Short mmCIF file of C-alpha atoms in Angstrom, two decimals:
data_model
loop_
_atom_site.label_atom_id
_atom_site.label_comp_id
_atom_site.label_asym_id
_atom_site.label_seq_id
_atom_site.Cartn_x
_atom_site.Cartn_y
_atom_site.Cartn_z
CA UNK A 1 90.21 107.86 52.31
CA UNK A 2 90.77 106.14 55.65
CA UNK A 3 93.61 106.96 58.04
CA UNK A 4 95.05 105.00 60.93
CA UNK A 5 95.95 106.98 64.04
CA UNK A 6 98.14 105.51 66.79
CA UNK A 7 98.64 107.47 70.02
CA UNK A 8 101.17 106.17 72.54
CA UNK A 9 101.21 107.02 75.37
CA UNK A 10 97.66 108.25 75.82
CA UNK A 11 97.36 108.82 79.56
CA UNK A 12 99.15 111.50 81.56
CA UNK A 13 99.56 109.11 84.49
CA UNK A 14 101.86 106.47 83.05
CA UNK A 15 102.78 105.50 79.53
CA UNK A 16 101.31 102.02 79.26
CA UNK A 17 98.31 102.71 77.06
CA UNK A 18 98.12 102.90 73.29
CA UNK A 19 95.10 103.75 71.19
CA UNK A 20 94.83 102.48 67.62
CA UNK A 21 92.06 104.18 65.62
CA UNK A 22 90.85 103.98 62.03
CA UNK A 23 89.26 107.18 60.71
CA UNK A 24 87.23 107.19 57.50
CA UNK A 25 85.78 110.43 56.12
CA UNK A 26 86.79 112.17 59.36
CA UNK A 27 84.86 109.73 61.54
CA UNK A 28 86.12 106.94 63.82
CA UNK A 29 85.08 103.58 62.35
CA UNK A 30 87.30 101.17 64.28
CA UNK A 31 89.31 101.31 67.47
CA UNK A 32 91.51 99.22 69.74
CA UNK A 33 92.55 100.27 73.25
CA UNK A 34 95.79 98.54 74.13
CA UNK A 35 97.29 97.99 77.55
CA UNK A 36 101.00 97.49 76.88
CA UNK A 37 102.18 96.34 80.30
CA UNK A 38 102.02 92.97 82.06
CA UNK A 39 102.33 93.17 85.85
CA UNK A 40 101.65 89.65 87.12
CA UNK A 41 100.61 90.64 90.65
CA UNK A 42 98.20 87.73 90.95
CA UNK A 43 100.98 85.28 90.16
CA UNK A 44 103.38 86.97 92.60
CA UNK A 45 100.91 86.59 95.48
CA UNK A 46 100.61 82.81 95.22
CA UNK A 47 102.43 81.12 98.10
CA UNK A 48 102.52 84.22 100.30
CA UNK A 49 100.80 84.88 103.61
CA UNK A 50 97.22 86.10 103.03
CA UNK A 51 97.97 89.12 105.23
CA UNK A 52 100.62 90.23 102.71
CA UNK A 53 97.90 90.94 100.15
CA UNK A 54 96.80 94.12 101.91
CA UNK A 55 100.22 95.73 101.45
CA UNK A 56 101.43 93.89 98.35
CA UNK A 57 98.49 94.81 96.12
CA UNK A 58 98.86 98.49 96.98
CA UNK A 59 102.02 98.48 94.88
CA UNK A 60 99.86 97.96 91.80
CA UNK A 61 99.33 101.72 91.72
CA UNK A 62 100.67 104.84 93.42
CA UNK A 63 97.54 106.91 92.82
CA UNK A 64 94.84 104.45 93.93
CA UNK A 65 96.85 102.28 96.31
CA UNK A 66 94.39 102.61 99.20
CA UNK A 67 91.70 101.14 96.95
CA UNK A 68 93.60 97.88 96.70
CA UNK A 69 94.15 97.78 100.46
CA UNK A 70 90.38 98.20 100.82
CA UNK A 71 89.49 95.39 98.41
CA UNK A 72 92.09 92.97 99.79
CA UNK A 73 90.99 93.66 103.39
CA UNK A 74 87.37 92.99 102.43
CA UNK A 75 88.37 89.76 100.66
CA UNK A 76 90.26 88.59 103.75
CA UNK A 77 87.36 89.49 106.05
CA UNK A 78 85.11 87.42 103.82
CA UNK A 79 87.54 84.48 103.87
CA UNK A 80 88.12 84.65 107.64
CA UNK A 81 84.44 85.33 108.40
CA UNK A 82 85.21 88.58 110.19
CA UNK A 83 82.69 91.38 110.65
CA UNK A 84 84.46 94.64 111.48
CA UNK A 85 83.19 97.03 114.15
CA UNK A 86 81.36 100.06 112.77
CA UNK A 87 84.13 102.27 114.18
CA UNK A 88 86.58 100.24 112.13
CA UNK A 89 84.50 100.72 108.99
CA UNK A 90 84.20 104.47 109.58
CA UNK A 91 87.95 104.89 110.01
CA UNK A 92 88.80 102.74 107.00
CA UNK A 93 86.31 104.58 104.83
CA UNK A 94 87.70 107.95 105.91
CA UNK A 95 91.07 106.86 104.52
CA UNK A 96 89.29 105.80 101.34
CA UNK A 97 87.59 109.20 101.11
CA UNK A 98 90.99 110.89 101.27
CA UNK A 99 92.12 108.91 98.26
CA UNK A 100 88.98 109.84 96.33
CA UNK A 101 89.74 113.51 96.92
CA UNK A 102 93.40 113.43 95.95
CA UNK A 103 92.58 111.44 92.81
CA UNK A 104 89.65 113.54 91.61
CA UNK A 105 91.46 116.86 92.15
CA UNK A 106 94.58 115.51 90.47
CA UNK A 107 92.73 113.92 87.56
CA UNK A 108 90.67 116.98 86.74
CA UNK A 109 93.49 119.50 86.87
CA UNK A 110 96.60 117.54 85.91
CA UNK A 111 95.09 115.08 83.41
CA UNK A 112 91.93 116.71 82.01
CA UNK A 113 92.42 120.48 82.12
CA UNK A 114 95.41 120.48 79.68
CA UNK A 115 93.05 119.13 77.00
CA UNK A 116 90.94 122.30 77.20
CA UNK A 117 93.12 125.01 78.76
CA UNK A 118 96.38 126.57 77.60
CA UNK A 119 98.66 126.04 80.56
CA UNK A 120 101.62 128.38 81.08
CA UNK A 121 103.68 127.41 78.08
CA UNK A 122 107.06 125.76 78.45
CA UNK A 123 108.53 122.46 77.36
CA UNK A 124 106.45 120.56 79.92
CA UNK A 125 103.10 121.91 78.73
CA UNK A 126 103.26 121.78 74.96
CA UNK A 127 99.84 121.01 73.52
CA UNK A 128 99.34 118.46 70.73
CA UNK A 129 96.40 120.39 69.24
CA UNK A 130 95.16 123.98 68.91
CA UNK A 131 91.45 123.61 69.80
CA UNK A 132 91.43 126.04 72.73
CA UNK A 133 88.20 128.02 73.06
CA UNK A 134 88.20 129.63 76.51
CA UNK A 135 88.32 133.44 76.79
CA UNK A 136 91.71 134.58 78.05
CA UNK A 137 90.51 135.61 81.51
CA UNK A 138 88.87 132.21 82.14
CA UNK A 139 91.78 130.33 80.59
CA UNK A 140 94.31 132.17 82.77
CA UNK A 141 92.22 131.63 85.90
CA UNK A 142 91.95 127.85 85.37
CA UNK A 143 95.62 127.71 84.38
CA UNK A 144 96.46 129.20 87.78
CA UNK A 145 94.18 126.69 89.49
CA UNK A 146 96.09 123.92 87.70
CA UNK A 147 99.10 124.78 89.86
CA UNK A 148 97.04 125.62 92.96
CA UNK A 149 95.44 122.17 92.82
CA UNK A 150 98.74 120.46 93.55
CA UNK A 151 98.59 121.83 97.09
CA UNK A 152 95.10 120.44 97.66
CA UNK A 153 95.73 116.97 96.22
CA UNK A 154 98.78 116.85 98.49
CA UNK A 155 96.62 117.94 101.45
CA UNK A 156 94.26 115.04 100.74
CA UNK A 157 97.23 112.68 100.99
CA UNK A 158 98.26 114.41 104.21
CA UNK A 159 94.82 113.60 105.67
CA UNK A 160 95.22 110.00 104.56
CA UNK A 161 98.62 109.77 106.25
CA UNK A 162 97.18 110.94 109.60
CA UNK A 163 95.37 107.60 109.92
CA UNK A 164 97.30 105.58 107.34
CA UNK A 165 100.84 106.37 108.40
CA UNK A 166 101.93 107.43 104.92
CA UNK A 167 100.65 107.99 101.40
CA UNK A 168 100.73 106.41 98.97
CA UNK A 169 100.87 102.75 100.07
CA UNK A 170 99.36 103.34 103.50
CA UNK A 171 99.89 101.14 106.55
CA UNK A 172 96.49 101.93 108.04
CA UNK A 173 93.83 99.99 106.14
CA UNK A 174 93.62 96.39 107.33
CA UNK A 175 91.26 93.63 108.33
CA UNK A 176 88.80 94.97 110.91
CA UNK A 177 89.29 98.62 109.94
CA UNK A 178 92.67 100.27 110.50
CA UNK A 179 95.85 99.40 112.37
CA UNK A 180 95.85 102.38 114.72
CA UNK A 181 93.41 104.23 116.96
CA UNK A 182 91.79 107.56 116.29
CA UNK A 183 92.45 110.37 118.75
CA UNK A 184 90.61 113.65 119.15
CA UNK A 185 93.72 115.41 117.87
CA UNK A 186 93.83 113.29 114.69
CA UNK A 187 90.14 113.84 113.98
CA UNK A 188 90.53 117.61 114.47
CA UNK A 189 93.63 117.64 112.24
CA UNK A 190 91.81 115.85 109.43
CA UNK A 191 88.74 118.05 109.77
CA UNK A 192 90.78 121.25 109.58
CA UNK A 193 92.46 120.11 106.35
CA UNK A 194 89.13 118.95 104.93
CA UNK A 195 87.68 122.45 105.33
CA UNK A 196 90.42 123.85 103.09
CA UNK A 197 89.74 121.20 100.44
CA UNK A 198 85.98 121.87 100.59
CA UNK A 199 86.56 125.55 99.86
CA UNK A 200 88.81 124.72 96.91
CA UNK A 201 86.24 122.32 95.42
CA UNK A 202 83.30 124.72 95.94
CA UNK A 203 85.04 127.93 94.88
CA UNK A 204 87.39 126.73 92.15
CA UNK A 205 87.01 123.14 90.95
CA UNK A 206 83.25 123.06 90.31
CA UNK A 207 83.09 126.54 88.69
CA UNK A 208 86.08 125.59 86.52
CA UNK A 209 84.49 122.40 85.21
CA UNK A 210 81.26 124.18 84.33
CA UNK A 211 83.17 126.93 82.51
CA UNK A 212 84.96 124.31 80.42
CA UNK A 213 81.65 122.58 79.70
CA UNK A 214 80.08 125.88 78.59
CA UNK A 215 82.71 126.47 75.90
CA UNK A 216 82.91 122.83 74.76
CA UNK A 217 79.21 121.88 74.51
CA UNK A 218 79.88 119.40 71.68
CA UNK A 219 81.48 117.04 74.21
CA UNK A 220 78.06 116.45 75.73
CA UNK A 221 77.33 114.64 72.45
CA UNK A 222 80.61 112.70 72.23
CA UNK A 223 81.88 109.64 74.07
CA UNK A 224 78.56 108.17 75.14
CA UNK A 225 79.23 104.49 74.47
CA UNK A 226 76.81 101.72 75.42
CA UNK A 227 75.12 103.47 78.32
CA UNK A 228 75.42 100.40 80.59
CA UNK A 229 76.37 101.40 84.16
CA UNK A 230 77.60 99.36 87.13
CA UNK A 231 78.58 99.96 90.74
CA UNK A 232 79.51 97.57 93.56
CA UNK A 233 78.19 100.20 95.96
CA UNK A 234 80.03 102.97 97.80
CA UNK A 235 79.83 104.08 101.44
CA UNK A 236 76.74 101.97 101.92
CA UNK A 237 75.06 99.51 104.29
CA UNK A 238 76.27 101.06 107.55
CA UNK A 239 74.35 99.69 110.53
CA UNK A 240 73.38 103.10 111.89
CA UNK A 241 73.91 105.43 108.95
CA UNK A 242 72.42 103.31 106.17
CA UNK A 243 73.71 104.23 102.71
CA UNK A 244 75.52 107.54 102.39
CA UNK A 245 76.09 107.30 98.65
CA UNK A 246 75.00 104.36 96.46
CA UNK A 247 74.03 100.69 96.81
CA UNK A 248 75.24 97.93 94.44
CA UNK A 249 73.30 98.50 91.21
CA UNK A 250 73.48 97.99 87.46
CA UNK A 251 71.57 99.64 84.66
CA UNK A 252 71.14 99.28 80.94
CA UNK A 253 69.24 101.73 78.79
CA UNK A 254 65.96 100.12 79.90
CA UNK A 255 66.33 98.92 83.49
CA UNK A 256 67.98 99.48 86.86
CA UNK A 257 68.37 96.43 89.07
CA UNK A 258 70.38 95.15 92.05
CA UNK A 259 73.91 94.02 91.26
CA UNK A 260 74.47 90.21 91.21
CA UNK A 261 78.14 89.23 91.44
CA UNK A 262 77.46 85.79 89.97
CA UNK A 263 76.82 87.47 86.61
CA UNK A 264 80.45 88.63 86.26
CA UNK A 265 82.64 86.77 83.80
CA UNK A 266 86.03 87.67 82.43
CA UNK A 267 86.89 86.99 78.80
CA UNK A 268 90.35 86.74 77.23
CA UNK A 269 89.54 86.20 73.53
CA UNK A 270 91.63 89.19 72.44
CA UNK A 271 93.95 89.52 75.45
CA UNK A 272 97.50 88.21 75.82
CA UNK A 273 96.47 85.36 78.12
CA UNK A 274 95.72 81.68 77.86
CA UNK A 275 93.48 79.44 79.93
CA UNK A 276 91.49 76.25 79.61
CA UNK A 277 88.42 78.44 79.08
CA UNK A 278 88.25 81.85 77.40
CA UNK A 279 85.35 82.95 79.64
CA UNK A 280 85.41 82.33 83.39
CA UNK A 281 84.04 83.72 86.62
CA UNK A 282 86.73 85.66 88.53
CA UNK A 283 87.35 82.97 91.16
CA UNK A 284 87.51 80.05 88.70
CA UNK A 285 90.89 80.20 87.00
CA UNK A 286 94.18 82.10 87.00
CA UNK A 287 95.19 82.96 83.45
CA UNK A 288 98.75 82.68 82.16
CA UNK A 289 100.42 85.30 79.94
CA UNK A 290 100.83 84.51 76.24
CA UNK A 291 102.45 87.33 74.27
CA UNK A 292 102.27 85.37 71.02
CA UNK A 293 98.53 84.73 71.13
CA UNK A 294 96.91 85.10 67.73
CA UNK A 295 94.49 88.06 67.35
CA UNK A 296 95.30 89.37 70.85
CA UNK A 297 96.12 93.07 71.13
CA UNK A 298 96.12 94.03 74.83
CA UNK A 299 97.15 92.88 78.30
CA UNK A 300 93.77 94.11 79.52
CA UNK A 301 91.09 91.42 79.80
CA UNK A 302 87.38 91.81 79.08
CA UNK A 303 85.08 91.63 82.12
CA UNK A 304 81.40 91.33 81.28
CA UNK A 305 78.22 91.47 83.37
CA UNK A 306 75.42 89.29 82.06
CA UNK A 307 77.44 89.10 78.85
CA UNK A 308 77.61 92.88 78.34
CA UNK A 309 80.32 95.56 78.74
CA UNK A 310 79.60 98.10 81.49
CA UNK A 311 80.92 101.53 82.39
CA UNK A 312 82.09 102.13 85.95
CA UNK A 313 83.24 105.25 87.76
CA UNK A 314 81.96 108.58 89.15
CA UNK A 315 79.35 109.15 86.44
CA UNK A 316 77.94 105.64 86.87
CA UNK A 317 77.72 106.14 90.65
CA UNK A 318 76.08 109.56 90.45
CA UNK A 319 73.49 108.40 87.92
CA UNK A 320 72.70 105.18 89.79
CA UNK A 321 72.40 107.09 93.08
CA UNK A 322 69.92 109.49 91.46
CA UNK A 323 72.17 112.50 91.93
CA UNK A 324 72.87 113.20 88.23
CA UNK A 325 70.46 113.09 85.33
CA UNK A 326 72.02 115.07 82.47
CA UNK A 327 73.34 112.16 80.41
CA UNK A 328 76.35 110.00 79.51
CA UNK A 329 79.19 111.61 77.57
CA UNK A 330 82.80 112.69 77.83
CA UNK A 331 81.81 116.02 79.37
CA UNK A 332 79.32 114.40 81.76
CA UNK A 333 82.13 112.17 83.08
CA UNK A 334 84.34 115.18 83.66
CA UNK A 335 81.60 117.08 85.48
CA UNK A 336 80.70 113.99 87.51
CA UNK A 337 84.24 113.70 88.86
CA UNK A 338 84.10 117.26 90.22
CA UNK A 339 80.61 116.81 91.66
CA UNK A 340 81.61 113.51 93.25
CA UNK A 341 84.54 115.22 94.96
CA UNK A 342 82.02 117.47 96.71
CA UNK A 343 79.86 114.44 97.58
CA UNK A 344 82.86 112.68 99.11
CA UNK A 345 83.60 115.67 101.36
CA UNK A 346 80.03 115.48 102.65
CA UNK A 347 80.35 111.76 103.36
CA UNK A 348 83.69 112.32 105.05
CA UNK A 349 82.19 115.00 107.31
CA UNK A 350 79.46 112.57 108.36
CA UNK A 351 81.95 109.79 109.11
CA UNK A 352 84.25 112.07 111.10
CA UNK A 353 81.31 113.04 113.31
CA UNK A 354 80.81 109.35 114.18
CA UNK A 355 84.37 108.68 115.35
CA UNK A 356 84.86 107.77 119.02
CA UNK A 357 88.51 108.44 119.99
CA UNK A 358 90.54 105.68 121.56
CA UNK A 359 88.57 102.68 120.25
CA UNK A 360 90.82 99.72 119.38
CA UNK A 361 89.31 97.91 116.38
CA UNK A 362 92.06 95.29 116.06
CA UNK A 363 92.52 91.78 117.44
CA UNK A 364 94.59 88.72 116.70
CA UNK A 365 93.51 86.84 113.57
CA UNK A 366 93.92 83.12 113.01
CA UNK A 367 94.35 81.88 109.47
CA UNK A 368 92.28 78.86 108.41
CA UNK A 369 93.87 75.93 106.59
CA UNK A 370 91.66 76.67 103.61
CA UNK A 371 89.15 79.36 102.70
CA UNK A 372 88.04 81.67 99.93
CA UNK A 373 86.79 85.23 99.84
CA UNK A 374 86.13 88.26 97.70
CA UNK A 375 86.26 91.97 98.27
CA UNK A 376 84.11 94.19 96.08
CA UNK A 377 84.32 97.94 96.52
CA UNK A 378 83.77 101.02 94.40
CA UNK A 379 86.79 103.25 94.40
CA UNK A 380 87.99 106.36 92.60
CA UNK A 381 87.77 104.98 89.06
CA UNK A 382 84.90 102.55 89.66
CA UNK A 383 84.25 98.93 90.57
CA UNK A 384 87.26 97.08 92.01
CA UNK A 385 87.20 93.37 92.86
CA UNK A 386 89.72 91.08 94.59
CA UNK A 387 89.13 87.31 94.77
CA UNK A 388 91.38 84.97 96.76
CA UNK A 389 91.74 81.37 97.90
CA UNK A 390 93.74 80.09 100.86
CA UNK A 391 95.28 76.62 101.05
CA UNK A 392 97.64 75.46 103.83
CA UNK A 393 97.38 78.98 105.27
CA UNK A 394 98.93 80.45 102.13
CA UNK A 395 97.46 82.24 99.12
CA UNK A 396 96.79 79.63 96.45
CA UNK A 397 94.85 81.89 94.08
CA UNK A 398 94.38 85.63 93.58
CA UNK A 399 92.37 87.49 90.97
CA UNK A 400 91.91 91.24 90.47
CA UNK A 401 89.49 93.10 88.20
CA UNK A 402 90.11 96.83 88.28
CA UNK A 403 87.88 99.72 87.15
CA UNK A 404 90.11 100.42 84.14
CA UNK A 405 89.75 96.77 83.13
CA UNK A 406 85.98 97.31 82.97
CA UNK A 407 86.28 100.56 81.00
CA UNK A 408 89.27 99.71 78.78
CA UNK A 409 88.66 96.07 78.00
CA UNK A 410 89.27 94.43 74.66
CA UNK A 411 86.44 93.31 72.45
CA UNK A 412 85.00 89.83 73.04
CA UNK A 413 83.93 86.77 71.06
CA UNK A 414 80.38 88.14 70.71
CA UNK A 415 81.61 91.25 68.93
CA UNK A 416 81.13 93.65 71.83
CA UNK A 417 83.89 96.22 71.95
CA UNK A 418 85.23 97.46 75.26
CA UNK A 419 83.37 100.36 76.86
CA UNK A 420 85.96 102.99 75.94
CA UNK A 421 86.35 101.55 72.45
CA UNK A 422 82.61 101.86 71.84
CA UNK A 423 82.65 105.41 73.21
CA UNK A 424 84.93 106.44 70.33
CA UNK A 425 82.96 104.83 67.51
CA UNK A 426 81.34 107.46 65.30
CA UNK A 427 83.34 110.34 66.80
CA UNK A 428 83.95 113.12 64.25
CA UNK A 429 87.64 114.02 63.97
CA UNK A 430 88.15 117.58 62.78
CA UNK A 431 91.90 117.25 62.18
CA UNK A 432 93.22 113.66 61.88
CA UNK A 433 96.79 114.97 62.23
CA UNK A 434 95.92 116.49 65.63
CA UNK A 435 93.03 114.36 66.96
CA UNK A 436 92.14 116.21 70.18
CA UNK A 437 88.79 114.40 70.38
CA UNK A 438 90.38 110.99 71.01
CA UNK A 439 92.39 112.03 74.05
CA UNK A 440 89.55 114.04 75.54
CA UNK A 441 87.06 111.20 75.32
CA UNK A 442 89.36 108.47 76.61
CA UNK A 443 90.83 110.55 79.42
CA UNK A 444 87.28 111.27 80.62
CA UNK A 445 87.29 107.68 81.91
CA UNK A 446 90.39 108.38 84.05
CA UNK A 447 92.38 105.41 82.67
CA UNK A 448 95.00 103.78 84.87
CA UNK A 449 96.85 101.12 82.91
CA UNK A 450 99.13 100.28 85.83
CA UNK A 451 96.01 98.92 87.50
CA UNK A 452 94.33 97.44 84.45
CA UNK A 453 97.23 95.21 83.36
CA UNK A 454 98.50 92.87 85.73
CA UNK A 455 107.80 93.40 79.75
CA UNK A 456 107.14 95.90 77.56
CA UNK A 457 106.86 94.45 74.08
CA UNK A 458 110.05 95.24 72.21
CA UNK A 459 109.76 96.71 68.76
CA UNK A 460 108.98 100.07 67.27
CA UNK A 461 110.10 103.31 68.80
CA UNK A 462 107.26 104.98 70.69
CA UNK A 463 106.10 108.40 69.54
CA UNK A 464 103.22 110.51 70.75
CA UNK A 465 101.04 110.43 67.62
CA UNK A 466 101.41 108.54 64.37
CA UNK A 467 99.08 108.99 61.42
CA UNK A 468 99.26 106.47 58.58
#
């Protein structure tokens, strides 16, 4: 007998994601990931000064706001034909590193750990399942680290604010690098905080993730999905340093090849949008919302590369960089996020050593009457792209494809499910009334629906889990 399971909200970040699953004979046979929020940031940017995009798009998300300032700055540099100084790149990327660290620490402990660890029980930490396997001493240790981690994710934001002015929604990242100058005092301040974070990652975060993996080995066999991986590149192509992490690459099960941005298309067959064409390149058309669209089930679109869904994020980057070879699964994603946090601290150390205090990377910028540009950057959750057009010195077009749009897309007209949807197909569900497997697999992607959907739909009262 088949059962339908609806979980809403799914994420522990914000409540804009619903998962609709059909289970037959205790196995997932159909799934829909639903983004339930329309933001409309692209529409709001039309008619504004292009410079506004750097600050405006940060309001898409409070956790990964610096990512959007990065992508919009890169898009504007492309449109204005500006090549930043290397010192500007180093400083801007240090800010980006800080966001990686606060996100990865926060995601692992605040959003992933409660799926596997019994946190100090009170009304805030009630579990929706009873599949807890850790020995008490390990469970209690990681439970303590859950609370300790809040200090270190906050410290990462403190580092960001040293150069960015504040966090979230920094005022530092901009065209050409950052809006201020580095001083020896600022560099020393950041480095001293970074040392504390390094110790936490080495001594607590990485041992904790491997302990969880040891007692939940079945999750190395769950949540694999298509196996297609994509990165726009991260901390790469420096003039003097080369690539510190990974170049733009894509892989399927058979091949690894250089990334080609012309192969990106975005489909809206099952999304609440309308356009003259259901499949377009990102810079071709701005879609309009259509809540009454037949067969649509999500505000999240369906980006495809060469016609295929791709996974983005820490695991994709580590595998494509050659630094991780174990496999693709829910547990591999969780481990990859902890290992990438360590990698980011190493990159950040290298960049800090390159900083020359007192260098002014800014100048006056003149806006052209018309231009177009794109900013492609890998950020905490994966590949982020901003595309813009300028007409009469104002934004005439803006398009954003976020990492969670790649991972949590709808299915398309060729029958390909979204990456996260496919990752759930075939998953065994031990207890359909308490389906721990669903949340664990989907949260391994680090979903951020505030970013992916750009009005709540009135109707039924939202509950945590419904089983029909």
